[in-house]
mmCIF file of C-alpha atoms in Angstrom:
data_model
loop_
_atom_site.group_PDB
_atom_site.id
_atom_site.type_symbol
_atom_site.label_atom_id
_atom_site.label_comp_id
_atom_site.label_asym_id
_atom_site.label_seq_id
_atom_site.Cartn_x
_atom_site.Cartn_y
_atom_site.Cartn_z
ATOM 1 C CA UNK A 1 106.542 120.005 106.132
ATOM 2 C CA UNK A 2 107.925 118.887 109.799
ATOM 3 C CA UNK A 3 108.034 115.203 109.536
ATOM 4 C CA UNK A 4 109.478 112.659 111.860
ATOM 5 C CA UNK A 5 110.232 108.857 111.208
ATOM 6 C CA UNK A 6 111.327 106.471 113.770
ATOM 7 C CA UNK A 7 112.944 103.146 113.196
ATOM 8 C CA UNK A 8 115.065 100.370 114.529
ATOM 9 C CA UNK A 9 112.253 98.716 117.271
ATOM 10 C CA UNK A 10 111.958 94.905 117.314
ATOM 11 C CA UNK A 11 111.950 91.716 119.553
ATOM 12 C CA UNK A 12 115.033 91.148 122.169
ATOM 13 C CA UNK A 13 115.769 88.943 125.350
ATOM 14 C CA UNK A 14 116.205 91.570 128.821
ATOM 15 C CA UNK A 15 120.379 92.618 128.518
ATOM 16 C CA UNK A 16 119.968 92.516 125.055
ATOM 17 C CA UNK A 17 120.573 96.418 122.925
ATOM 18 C CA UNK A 18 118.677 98.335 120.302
ATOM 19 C CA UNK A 19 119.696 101.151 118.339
ATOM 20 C CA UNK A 20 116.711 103.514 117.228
ATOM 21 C CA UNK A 21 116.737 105.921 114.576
ATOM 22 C CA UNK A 22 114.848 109.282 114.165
ATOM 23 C CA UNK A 23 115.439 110.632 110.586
ATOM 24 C CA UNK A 24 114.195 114.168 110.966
ATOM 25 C CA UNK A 25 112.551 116.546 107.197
ATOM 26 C CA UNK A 26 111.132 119.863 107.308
ATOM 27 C CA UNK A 27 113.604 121.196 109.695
ATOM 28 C CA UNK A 28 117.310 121.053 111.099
ATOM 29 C CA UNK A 29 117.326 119.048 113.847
ATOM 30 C CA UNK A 30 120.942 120.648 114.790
ATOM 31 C CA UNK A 31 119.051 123.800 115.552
ATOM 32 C CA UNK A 32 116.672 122.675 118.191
ATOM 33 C CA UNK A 33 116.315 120.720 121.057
ATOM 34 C CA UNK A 34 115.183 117.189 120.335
ATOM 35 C CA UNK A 35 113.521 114.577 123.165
ATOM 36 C CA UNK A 36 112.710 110.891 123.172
ATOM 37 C CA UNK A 37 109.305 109.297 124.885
ATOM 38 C CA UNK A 38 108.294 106.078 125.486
ATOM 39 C CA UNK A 39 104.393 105.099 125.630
ATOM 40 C CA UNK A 40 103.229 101.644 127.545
ATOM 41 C CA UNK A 41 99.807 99.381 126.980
ATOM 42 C CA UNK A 42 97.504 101.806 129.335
ATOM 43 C CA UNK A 43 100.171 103.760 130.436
ATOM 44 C CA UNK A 44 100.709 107.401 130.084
ATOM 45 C CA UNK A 45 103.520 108.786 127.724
ATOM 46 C CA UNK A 46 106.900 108.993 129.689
ATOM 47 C CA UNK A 47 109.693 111.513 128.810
ATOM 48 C CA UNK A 48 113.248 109.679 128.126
ATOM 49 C CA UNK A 49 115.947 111.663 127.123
ATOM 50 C CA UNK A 50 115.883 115.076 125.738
ATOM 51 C CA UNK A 51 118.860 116.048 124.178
ATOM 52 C CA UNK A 52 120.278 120.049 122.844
ATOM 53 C CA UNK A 53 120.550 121.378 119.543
ATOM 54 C CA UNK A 54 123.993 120.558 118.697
ATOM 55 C CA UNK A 55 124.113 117.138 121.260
ATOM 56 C CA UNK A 56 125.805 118.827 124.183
ATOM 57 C CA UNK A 57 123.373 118.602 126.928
ATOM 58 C CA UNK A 58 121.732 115.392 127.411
ATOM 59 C CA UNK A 59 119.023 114.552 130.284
ATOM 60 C CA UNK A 60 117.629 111.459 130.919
ATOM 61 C CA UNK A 61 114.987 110.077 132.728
ATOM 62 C CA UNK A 62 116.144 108.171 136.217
ATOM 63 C CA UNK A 63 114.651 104.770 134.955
ATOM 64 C CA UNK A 64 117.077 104.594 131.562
ATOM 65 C CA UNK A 65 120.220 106.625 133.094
ATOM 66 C CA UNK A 66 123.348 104.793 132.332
ATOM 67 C CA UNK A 67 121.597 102.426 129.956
ATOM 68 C CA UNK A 68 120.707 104.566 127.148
ATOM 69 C CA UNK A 69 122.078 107.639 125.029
ATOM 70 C CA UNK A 70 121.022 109.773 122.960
ATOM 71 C CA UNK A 71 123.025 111.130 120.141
ATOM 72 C CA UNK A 72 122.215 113.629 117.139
ATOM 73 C CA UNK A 73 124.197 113.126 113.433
ATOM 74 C CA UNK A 74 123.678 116.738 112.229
ATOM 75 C CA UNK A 75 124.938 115.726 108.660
ATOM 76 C CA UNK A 76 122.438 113.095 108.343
ATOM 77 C CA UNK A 77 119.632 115.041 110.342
ATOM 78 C CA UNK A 78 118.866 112.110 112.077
ATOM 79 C CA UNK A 79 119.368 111.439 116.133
ATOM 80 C CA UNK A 80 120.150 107.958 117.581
ATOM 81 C CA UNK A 81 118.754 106.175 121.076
ATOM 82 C CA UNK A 82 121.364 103.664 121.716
ATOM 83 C CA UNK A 83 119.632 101.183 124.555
ATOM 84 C CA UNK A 84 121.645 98.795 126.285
ATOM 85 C CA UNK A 85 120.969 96.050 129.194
ATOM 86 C CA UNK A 86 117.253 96.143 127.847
ATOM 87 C CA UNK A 87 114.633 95.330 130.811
ATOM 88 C CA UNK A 88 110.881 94.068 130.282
ATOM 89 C CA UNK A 89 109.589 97.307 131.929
ATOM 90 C CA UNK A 90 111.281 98.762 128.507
ATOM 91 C CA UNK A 91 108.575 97.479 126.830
ATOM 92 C CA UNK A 92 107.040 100.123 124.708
ATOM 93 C CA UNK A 93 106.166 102.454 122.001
ATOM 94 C CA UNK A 94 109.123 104.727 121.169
ATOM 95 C CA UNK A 95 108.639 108.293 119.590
ATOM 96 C CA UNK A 96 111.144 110.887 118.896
ATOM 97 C CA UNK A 97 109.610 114.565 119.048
ATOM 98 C CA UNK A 98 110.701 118.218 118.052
ATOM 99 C CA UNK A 99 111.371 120.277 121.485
ATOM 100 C CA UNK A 100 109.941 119.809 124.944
ATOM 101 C CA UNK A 101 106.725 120.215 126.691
ATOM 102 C CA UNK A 102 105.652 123.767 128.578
ATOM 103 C CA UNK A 103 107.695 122.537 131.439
ATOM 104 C CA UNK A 104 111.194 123.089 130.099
ATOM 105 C CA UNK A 105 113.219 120.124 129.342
ATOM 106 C CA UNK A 106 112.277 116.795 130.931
ATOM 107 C CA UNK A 107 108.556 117.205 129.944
ATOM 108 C CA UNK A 108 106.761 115.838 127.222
ATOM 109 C CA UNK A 109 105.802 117.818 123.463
ATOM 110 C CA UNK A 110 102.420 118.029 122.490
ATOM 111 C CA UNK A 111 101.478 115.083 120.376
ATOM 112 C CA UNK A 112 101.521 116.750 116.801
ATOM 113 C CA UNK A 113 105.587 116.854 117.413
ATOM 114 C CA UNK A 114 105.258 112.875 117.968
ATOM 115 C CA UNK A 115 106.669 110.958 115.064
ATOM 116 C CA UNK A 116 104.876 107.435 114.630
ATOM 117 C CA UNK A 117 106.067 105.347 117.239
ATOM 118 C CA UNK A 118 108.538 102.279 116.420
ATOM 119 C CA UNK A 119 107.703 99.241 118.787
ATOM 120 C CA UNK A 120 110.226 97.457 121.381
ATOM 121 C CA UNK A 121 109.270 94.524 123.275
ATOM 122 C CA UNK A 122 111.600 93.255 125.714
ATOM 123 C CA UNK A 123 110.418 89.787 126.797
ATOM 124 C CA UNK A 124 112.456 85.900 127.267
#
């Protein structure tokens, strides 16, 4: 049973950091690819960082480049979004999801990979 659980989403001032947490059942998460969306009041989902099996590779979207990273602990089967110099346009729901989308890496998995979300609100 494939199950995803993200954590680690709260309240901070913009520059402020958050460390999120994806703890990962059901499969090895050091055996696939891995990606990280964020999903904004009325906004469409928006891909983040996807990152390889074994932590590698790492792509990131051009709005969170150089702020955030993504990070896998294979023993723990959990992966890590470390996000630094937080901005209000941060402001969102963050999932961690199994794969990619049909477009390869930088697109977006079909929602049944979603875990359920873990809220961050950036705001002074």
């Amino acid at each position: 049973q494939v199950q995803l659980v993200e954590s680690g989403g709260g309240l901070v001032q913009p520059g402020e950091s958050l460390n999120l947490s994806c703890a990962a059942s059901g499969f090895n998460i050091g055996e696939t690819y891995m990606t990280w969306l964020r999903q904004a009041p009325g906004k469409e989902p928006e891909w983040v960082s996807t990152i390889s099996p074994r932590g590698g590779i790492r792509d990131y979207a051009d709005s969170v480049r150089g702020r955030f990273t993504a990070s896998k602990d294979s023993a723990k089967n959990t992966m890590t979004l470390q996000m630094n110099s937080l901005k209000p346009e941060d402001t969102a729901l963050y999932y961690c999801a199994k794969g990619f989308g049909v477009g390869g890496v930088g697109t977006i998995p079909t929602r049944d990979r979603w875990g359920q979300g873990t809220q961050v609100t950036v705001s002074s």
